[in-house]
Amino acid sequence: MRHPCSGAGISRRTLLAAALTTALAAALALPAAPARSAPAAAVEGPVRIVLPFGPGSGTDIYARLVAEKLGPALGVPVIVENKPGANGIIAAESVARAKPDGNTLLFTTNTTHAANPSMFKSLSYDPVKDYAPVTKLGNLTFLLVVAADGPYRTLQDLVAAARKQPGRVSYGASNSFGTVSGSKLGKIAGVEFLQIPYRSSPQIITDLLGGQVKFAFVDVAAAGPMLAANKMRALTVLSDQRFPTLPDVPTMKELGYSQFDVVAWFGMFAPAGTPPAVVAQLNGKLTAILKDPALRKRGAELGIEIFGSSPEELGQYVGSQVDLWKQLTADAGLTPQ
């Protein structure tokens, strides 16, 4: 005999199954909830800006001006660390080997990223492959200076002395710009100068005033105080035009050295492998900072033409500069050491 409730039980089970099936189908028909995207990569800090030169140089002064503004822009602490020596190799290698997270940056010049490949037979880093370009930072004006109480009043006096005493008129150089400039000047003038290597511009200036070296190629920022105190004399400016605050100092071209086309430049780099979003963040903050009128005015006083670029523009520029400095070092008669 059939239980009086068995038919109703089957009916309820059927209805329940049908309801579940309908609910599942409705759920599947609903649009999927958007997946939560991972947060964009960003600089977490603290940021360490490594410099290949010592305190007091034009690069050091400029880097600290930029660091003062970059910290608030990123919202993290930013410190500057000087690692002079070995023509910038120590600093460049330390950044190339650093963790690629945007917290370690290299504030450098053509010394490490254009000249060194042609000046050293073996280099522990590759200026193209080991870095993520961030932005160009500008160009720097250099001067040829002598002690104010010395015998050289003009560049012609200096060249004449070298002609009389081959290999005895010495000059100090703390970077590739000074090294190449001294060799190139000697080759064009047909004389031989004696190069004395240094770790930083302030050390050169100290020895120049003490008579240990006879002349030097020094940036305007480092030379400025001694020029203002009349302890040094600038014989020429290594740029296309006279420097605004030194209107009486002639250019190399005016003195008959039209082939003197050496330019010093700045750039900011991160280690290769730094996330593109981090590079973009750094580029955006830095290029905005470099447009600041007050910073540009201060830069002009230091002999620095301040401007920025895209990472791609800096990368292409480095490649072309490596080729250019290969020619410059060859023209200066220098061979890799």
CSV table of C-alpha atoms in Angstrom, one decimal:
chain,number,residue,atom,x,y,z
A,1,MET,CA,0.0,0.0,0.0
A,2,ARG,CA,1.2,3.4,-0.8
A,3,HIS,CA,2.0,5.7,2.1
A,4,PRO,CA,-0.5,8.6,2.0
A,5,CYS,CA,2.3,11.2,2.1
A,6,SER,CA,4.8,9.6,-0.3
A,7,GLY,CA,3.5,11.4,-3.4
A,8,ALA,CA,3.7,14.8,-1.6
A,9,GLY,CA,7.3,13.9,-0.5
A,10,ILE,CA,8.4,13.2,-4.0
A,11,SER,CA,6.8,16.4,-5.2
A,12,ARG,CA,8.6,18.5,-2.6
A,13,ARG,CA,12.0,17.0,-3.5
A,14,THR,CA,11.4,17.7,-7.2
A,15,LEU,CA,10.4,21.3,-6.5
A,16,LEU,CA,13.5,21.8,-4.3
A,17,ALA,CA,15.8,20.4,-7.0
A,18,ALA,CA,14.2,22.6,-9.6
A,19,ALA,CA,14.5,25.7,-7.4
A,20,LEU,CA,18.2,25.0,-6.8
A,21,THR,CA,18.8,24.5,-10.5
A,22,THR,CA,17.1,27.8,-11.3
A,23,ALA,CA,19.0,29.7,-8.7
A,24,LEU,CA,22.4,28.3,-10.0
A,25,ALA,CA,21.5,29.2,-13.5
A,26,ALA,CA,20.6,32.7,-12.5
A,27,ALA,CA,23.9,33.1,-10.6
A,28,LEU,CA,25.9,31.9,-13.5
A,29,ALA,CA,24.0,34.4,-15.7
A,30,LEU,CA,25.1,37.3,-13.5
A,31,PRO,CA,28.2,39.3,-14.6
A,32,ALA,CA,31.3,38.3,-12.7
A,33,ALA,CA,32.4,40.7,-10.1
A,34,PRO,CA,35.5,42.6,-11.2
A,35,ALA,CA,38.8,41.1,-9.9
A,36,ARG,CA,40.6,43.3,-7.4
A,37,SER,CA,43.6,44.6,-9.3
A,38,ALA,CA,47.0,44.6,-7.6
A,39,PRO,CA,48.3,48.0,-6.5
A,40,ALA,CA,50.5,49.8,-8.9
A,41,ALA,CA,54.2,49.5,-8.1
A,42,ALA,CA,55.6,52.6,-6.4
A,43,VAL,CA,58.7,53.8,-4.6
A,44,GLU,CA,58.5,52.8,-1.0
A,45,GLY,CA,61.6,54.5,0.3
A,46,PRO,CA,63.8,55.5,1.8
A,47,VAL,CA,65.5,56.5,-1.4
A,48,ARG,CA,69.3,56.5,-1.7
A,49,ILE,CA,70.9,58.7,-4.4
A,50,VAL,CA,74.4,57.5,-5.1
A,51,LEU,CA,77.0,60.0,-6.5
A,52,PRO,CA,80.3,59.0,-8.1
A,53,PHE,CA,82.0,62.2,-6.8
A,54,GLY,CA,82.9,63.8,-3.5
A,55,PRO,CA,81.2,66.5,-1.5
A,56,GLY,CA,81.5,70.1,-2.8
A,57,SER,CA,81.6,69.2,-6.5
A,58,GLY,CA,79.0,70.6,-8.9
A,59,THR,CA,77.4,67.1,-9.2
A,60,ASP,CA,77.1,66.9,-5.4
A,61,ILE,CA,75.6,70.4,-5.0
A,62,TYR,CA,73.0,69.8,-7.7
A,63,ALA,CA,72.1,66.3,-6.5
A,64,ARG,CA,71.4,67.7,-3.0
A,65,LEU,CA,69.2,70.4,-4.4
A,66,VAL,CA,67.2,67.8,-6.3
A,67,ALA,CA,67.0,65.4,-3.3
A,68,GLU,CA,65.5,68.2,-1.1
A,69,LYS,CA,62.6,68.4,-3.5
A,70,LEU,CA,62.3,64.7,-4.4
A,71,GLY,CA,61.7,63.5,-0.9
A,72,PRO,CA,58.5,65.6,-0.4
A,73,ALA,CA,57.3,64.8,-3.9
A,74,LEU,CA,57.6,61.0,-3.3
A,75,GLY,CA,56.5,61.2,0.4
A,76,VAL,CA,59.6,59.2,1.5
A,77,PRO,CA,63.0,60.1,2.9
A,78,VAL,CA,65.7,60.7,0.3
A,79,ILE,CA,69.4,60.8,1.1
A,80,VAL,CA,72.5,61.5,-0.9
A,81,GLU,CA,75.5,59.1,-0.6
A,82,ASN,CA,78.9,60.1,-2.0
A,83,LYS,CA,81.0,57.2,-3.4
A,84,PRO,CA,84.0,58.8,-5.1
A,85,GLY,CA,86.9,57.0,-6.7
A,86,ALA,CA,88.0,54.9,-9.6
A,87,ASN,CA,86.5,57.4,-12.1
A,88,GLY,CA,83.0,56.7,-10.8
A,89,ILE,CA,83.2,52.9,-11.2
A,90,ILE,CA,82.7,52.3,-7.4
A,91,ALA,CA,79.4,54.2,-7.4
A,92,ALA,CA,78.2,52.9,-10.7
A,93,GLU,CA,78.8,49.3,-9.9
A,94,SER,CA,77.1,49.6,-6.5
A,95,VAL,CA,73.9,50.8,-8.1
A,96,ALA,CA,74.0,48.3,-10.9
A,97,ARG,CA,74.1,45.5,-8.3
A,98,ALA,CA,71.4,47.0,-6.1
A,99,LYS,CA,67.8,45.7,-5.7
A,100,PRO,CA,65.8,47.0,-8.6
A,101,ASP,CA,62.9,48.6,-6.6
A,102,GLY,CA,63.5,52.3,-7.2
A,103,ASN,CA,65.0,52.8,-3.8
A,104,THR,CA,68.6,53.1,-5.1
A,105,LEU,CA,69.4,55.6,-7.8
A,106,LEU,CA,72.6,56.8,-9.6
A,107,PHE,CA,72.9,60.5,-10.1
A,108,THR,CA,75.8,60.6,-12.5
A,109,THR,CA,77.5,62.1,-15.5
A,110,ASN,CA,79.1,61.3,-18.8
A,111,THR,CA,82.1,59.9,-16.8
A,112,THR,CA,80.4,56.6,-15.9
A,113,HIS,CA,77.9,56.4,-18.7
A,114,ALA,CA,79.8,57.5,-21.8
A,115,ALA,CA,83.5,57.9,-21.2
A,116,ASN,CA,84.5,54.9,-19.0
A,117,PRO,CA,83.8,52.2,-21.7
A,118,SER,CA,86.5,53.9,-23.8
A,119,MET,CA,88.9,54.6,-20.9
A,120,PHE,CA,89.1,51.1,-19.4
A,121,LYS,CA,89.9,47.8,-21.0
A,122,SER,CA,87.7,46.0,-18.4
A,123,LEU,CA,84.6,47.6,-16.9
A,124,SER,CA,82.6,45.9,-14.1
A,125,TYR,CA,79.3,47.3,-15.4
A,126,ASP,CA,77.6,48.0,-18.7
A,127,PRO,CA,76.2,51.6,-18.9
A,128,VAL,CA,73.4,50.5,-21.2
A,129,LYS,CA,72.4,46.9,-20.1
A,130,ASP,CA,72.8,47.3,-16.3
A,131,TYR,CA,70.6,50.4,-15.8
A,132,ALA,CA,67.0,51.6,-16.3
A,133,PRO,CA,67.2,55.2,-17.6
A,134,VAL,CA,65.0,57.6,-15.6
A,135,THR,CA,65.7,61.2,-16.9
A,136,LYS,CA,68.3,63.5,-18.2
A,137,LEU,CA,69.1,66.2,-15.6
A,138,GLY,CA,71.0,68.8,-17.7
A,139,ASN,CA,74.4,70.0,-18.7
A,140,LEU,CA,77.3,71.4,-16.6
A,141,THR,CA,79.7,74.2,-17.5
A,142,PHE,CA,83.4,73.7,-16.8
A,143,LEU,CA,86.3,76.2,-16.6
A,144,LEU,CA,90.0,76.0,-17.0
A,145,VAL,CA,91.4,77.6,-13.8
A,146,VAL,CA,94.8,78.5,-12.4
A,147,ALA,CA,95.9,80.0,-9.1
A,148,ALA,CA,95.4,83.8,-9.0
A,149,ASP,CA,98.9,84.4,-7.7
A,150,GLY,CA,100.5,82.1,-10.4
A,151,PRO,CA,102.4,83.1,-13.5
A,152,TYR,CA,99.6,82.3,-16.0
A,153,ARG,CA,97.4,85.2,-17.0
A,154,THR,CA,96.1,83.6,-20.3
A,155,LEU,CA,95.7,80.3,-21.9
A,156,GLN,CA,98.5,81.3,-24.3
A,157,ASP,CA,100.8,81.6,-21.2
A,158,LEU,CA,100.0,78.1,-20.1
A,159,VAL,CA,100.6,76.6,-23.5
A,160,ALA,CA,103.9,78.5,-23.9
A,161,ALA,CA,105.1,77.1,-20.5
A,162,ALA,CA,104.2,73.6,-21.5
A,163,ARG,CA,106.1,74.1,-24.8
A,164,LYS,CA,109.2,75.1,-22.8
A,165,GLN,CA,108.8,72.3,-20.3
A,166,PRO,CA,107.3,69.3,-22.0
A,167,GLY,CA,105.5,66.9,-19.5
A,168,ARG,CA,106.1,69.2,-16.5
A,169,VAL,CA,103.1,71.5,-16.5
A,170,SER,CA,100.6,69.5,-14.5
A,171,TYR,CA,96.8,69.6,-14.2
A,172,GLY,CA,94.4,67.9,-11.9
A,173,ALA,CA,91.5,65.8,-13.1
A,174,SER,CA,88.8,64.0,-11.0
A,175,ASN,CA,86.6,62.8,-13.9
A,176,SER,CA,86.6,61.9,-17.6
A,177,PHE,CA,85.8,65.5,-18.5
A,178,GLY,CA,89.1,66.8,-17.0
A,179,THR,CA,91.1,63.8,-18.3
A,180,VAL,CA,89.9,64.2,-21.9
A,181,SER,CA,90.0,68.0,-21.9
A,182,GLY,CA,93.6,68.1,-20.7
A,183,SER,CA,94.7,65.5,-23.3
A,184,LYS,CA,92.7,67.1,-26.0
A,185,LEU,CA,94.1,70.6,-25.3
A,186,GLY,CA,97.6,69.3,-25.3
A,187,LYS,CA,97.1,67.5,-28.6
A,188,ILE,CA,95.5,70.5,-30.3
A,189,ALA,CA,98.2,72.9,-29.0
A,190,GLY,CA,101.0,70.5,-29.8
A,191,VAL,CA,102.3,70.3,-26.2
A,192,GLU,CA,102.4,67.7,-23.5
A,193,PHE,CA,100.8,68.2,-20.1
A,194,LEU,CA,101.2,66.0,-17.0
A,195,GLN,CA,97.9,64.7,-15.6
A,196,ILE,CA,97.4,64.1,-11.9
A,197,PRO,CA,94.3,62.1,-11.0
A,198,TYR,CA,92.1,63.1,-8.1
A,199,ARG,CA,89.0,61.8,-6.4
A,200,SER,CA,87.1,65.1,-6.4
A,201,SER,CA,87.2,68.7,-7.5
A,202,PRO,CA,87.7,70.3,-4.0
A,203,GLN,CA,90.9,68.2,-3.6
A,204,ILE,CA,92.1,69.6,-6.9
A,205,ILE,CA,91.4,73.2,-5.9
A,206,THR,CA,93.3,72.7,-2.6
A,207,ASP,CA,96.4,71.5,-4.4
A,208,LEU,CA,96.0,74.1,-7.1
A,209,LEU,CA,96.1,76.9,-4.5
A,210,GLY,CA,99.0,75.1,-2.8
A,211,GLY,CA,101.0,74.9,-6.1
A,212,GLN,CA,101.0,71.1,-6.4
A,213,VAL,CA,99.3,71.3,-9.8
A,214,LYS,CA,99.4,74.2,-12.3
A,215,PHE,CA,95.9,74.2,-13.7
A,216,ALA,CA,92.7,72.3,-13.6
A,217,PHE,CA,89.3,71.7,-15.3
A,218,VAL,CA,86.7,72.5,-12.6
A,219,ASP,CA,82.9,73.0,-12.8
A,220,VAL,CA,81.6,76.5,-12.1
A,221,ALA,CA,79.9,75.4,-8.9
A,222,ALA,CA,83.1,74.1,-7.3
A,223,ALA,CA,85.2,77.0,-8.6
A,224,GLY,CA,82.8,79.8,-7.8
A,225,PRO,CA,83.8,80.5,-4.2
A,226,MET,CA,87.6,80.7,-4.9
A,227,LEU,CA,86.9,82.8,-8.0
A,228,ALA,CA,84.8,85.2,-6.0
A,229,ALA,CA,87.6,85.4,-3.3
A,230,ASN,CA,90.1,86.2,-6.1
A,231,LYS,CA,92.2,83.1,-5.2
A,232,MET,CA,91.7,81.5,-8.6
A,233,ARG,CA,91.6,82.8,-12.1
A,234,ALA,CA,89.5,81.4,-14.9
A,235,LEU,CA,91.4,81.4,-18.3
A,236,THR,CA,88.6,80.0,-20.4
A,237,VAL,CA,85.1,78.6,-20.3
A,238,LEU,CA,84.4,75.2,-22.0
A,239,SER,CA,81.1,76.1,-23.6
A,240,ASP,CA,79.7,77.7,-26.7
A,241,GLN,CA,79.3,81.0,-25.1
A,242,ARG,CA,80.6,83.1,-22.2
A,243,PHE,CA,79.3,82.4,-18.8
A,244,PRO,CA,76.9,85.2,-17.6
A,245,THR,CA,78.6,85.9,-14.3
A,246,LEU,CA,82.1,85.7,-15.8
A,247,PRO,CA,81.7,87.9,-18.9
A,248,ASP,CA,85.4,88.6,-19.2
A,249,VAL,CA,86.4,84.9,-19.5
A,250,PRO,CA,86.7,83.9,-23.2
A,251,THR,CA,85.4,80.6,-24.7
A,252,MET,CA,87.8,78.0,-26.1
A,253,LYS,CA,86.5,78.9,-29.6
A,254,GLU,CA,87.4,82.5,-29.1
A,255,LEU,CA,90.9,81.5,-28.2
A,256,GLY,CA,91.3,79.5,-31.4
A,257,TYR,CA,90.3,76.1,-30.2
A,258,SER,CA,87.2,75.5,-32.3
A,259,GLN,CA,87.6,71.7,-32.2
A,260,PHE,CA,87.0,71.8,-28.4
A,261,ASP,CA,83.4,70.3,-28.3
A,262,VAL,CA,83.5,68.4,-25.0
A,263,VAL,CA,80.2,68.6,-23.1
A,264,ALA,CA,79.5,67.4,-19.5
A,265,TRP,CA,75.9,66.1,-18.8
A,266,PHE,CA,73.9,64.7,-15.9
A,267,GLY,CA,71.5,61.7,-15.8
A,268,MET,CA,69.5,59.7,-13.3
A,269,PHE,CA,69.5,55.9,-13.5
A,270,ALA,CA,67.9,53.0,-11.6
A,271,PRO,CA,69.2,49.4,-11.7
A,272,ALA,CA,68.1,47.3,-14.7
A,273,GLY,CA,64.9,45.4,-13.9
A,274,THR,CA,63.3,48.2,-12.0
A,275,PRO,CA,59.5,48.0,-12.7
A,276,PRO,CA,58.3,50.3,-15.5
A,277,ALA,CA,55.7,51.8,-13.2
A,278,VAL,CA,58.4,52.8,-10.7
A,279,VAL,CA,60.5,54.3,-13.4
A,280,ALA,CA,57.5,56.2,-14.7
A,281,GLN,CA,56.8,57.5,-11.1
A,282,LEU,CA,60.3,58.7,-10.7
A,283,ASN,CA,60.4,60.3,-14.1
A,284,GLY,CA,57.2,62.1,-13.5
A,285,LYS,CA,58.3,63.5,-10.1
A,286,LEU,CA,61.8,64.5,-11.3
A,287,THR,CA,60.7,66.2,-14.6
A,288,ALA,CA,58.2,68.2,-12.6
A,289,ILE,CA,60.9,69.2,-10.1
A,290,LEU,CA,63.3,70.2,-12.9
A,291,LYS,CA,60.8,72.7,-14.3
A,292,ASP,CA,60.8,74.6,-11.0
A,293,PRO,CA,61.9,78.2,-11.9
A,294,ALA,CA,63.7,78.7,-8.5
A,295,LEU,CA,65.7,75.5,-9.1
A,296,ARG,CA,66.6,76.5,-12.7
A,297,LYS,CA,67.7,80.0,-11.5
A,298,ARG,CA,70.0,78.4,-8.8
A,299,GLY,CA,71.3,76.0,-11.4
A,300,ALA,CA,72.2,78.8,-13.8
A,301,GLU,CA,74.2,80.4,-11.0
A,302,LEU,CA,76.1,77.2,-10.6
A,303,GLY,CA,76.7,76.7,-14.3
A,304,ILE,CA,74.1,74.1,-14.7
A,305,GLU,CA,71.5,74.1,-17.5
A,306,ILE,CA,68.6,72.2,-16.0
A,307,PHE,CA,66.2,70.1,-18.0
A,308,GLY,CA,64.6,66.7,-18.1
A,309,SER,CA,63.7,64.0,-20.6
A,310,SER,CA,61.8,60.8,-21.0
A,311,PRO,CA,63.5,57.5,-20.0
A,312,GLU,CA,63.6,56.5,-23.7
A,313,GLU,CA,65.3,59.8,-24.7
A,314,LEU,CA,68.0,59.3,-22.0
A,315,GLY,CA,68.5,55.7,-23.1
A,316,GLN,CA,69.1,56.7,-26.7
A,317,TYR,CA,71.3,59.6,-25.6
A,318,VAL,CA,73.6,57.3,-23.6
A,319,GLY,CA,74.0,55.0,-26.6
A,320,SER,CA,75.0,57.9,-28.8
A,321,GLN,CA,77.3,59.4,-26.1
A,322,VAL,CA,79.2,56.1,-25.7
A,323,ASP,CA,80.0,56.3,-29.4
A,324,LEU,CA,80.9,60.0,-29.2
A,325,TRP,CA,83.2,59.6,-26.2
A,326,LYS,CA,85.0,56.7,-28.0
A,327,GLN,CA,85.9,59.3,-30.7
A,328,LEU,CA,86.7,62.0,-28.1
A,329,THR,CA,89.1,59.8,-26.2
A,330,ALA,CA,90.8,58.7,-29.5
A,331,ASP,CA,91.1,62.3,-30.6
A,332,ALA,CA,92.7,63.2,-27.3
A,333,GLY,CA,95.3,60.4,-27.8
A,334,LEU,CA,94.0,58.4,-24.9
A,335,THR,CA,94.2,54.6,-24.8
A,336,PRO,CA,92.2,52.3,-22.5
A,337,GLN,CA,94.0,51.5,-19.2
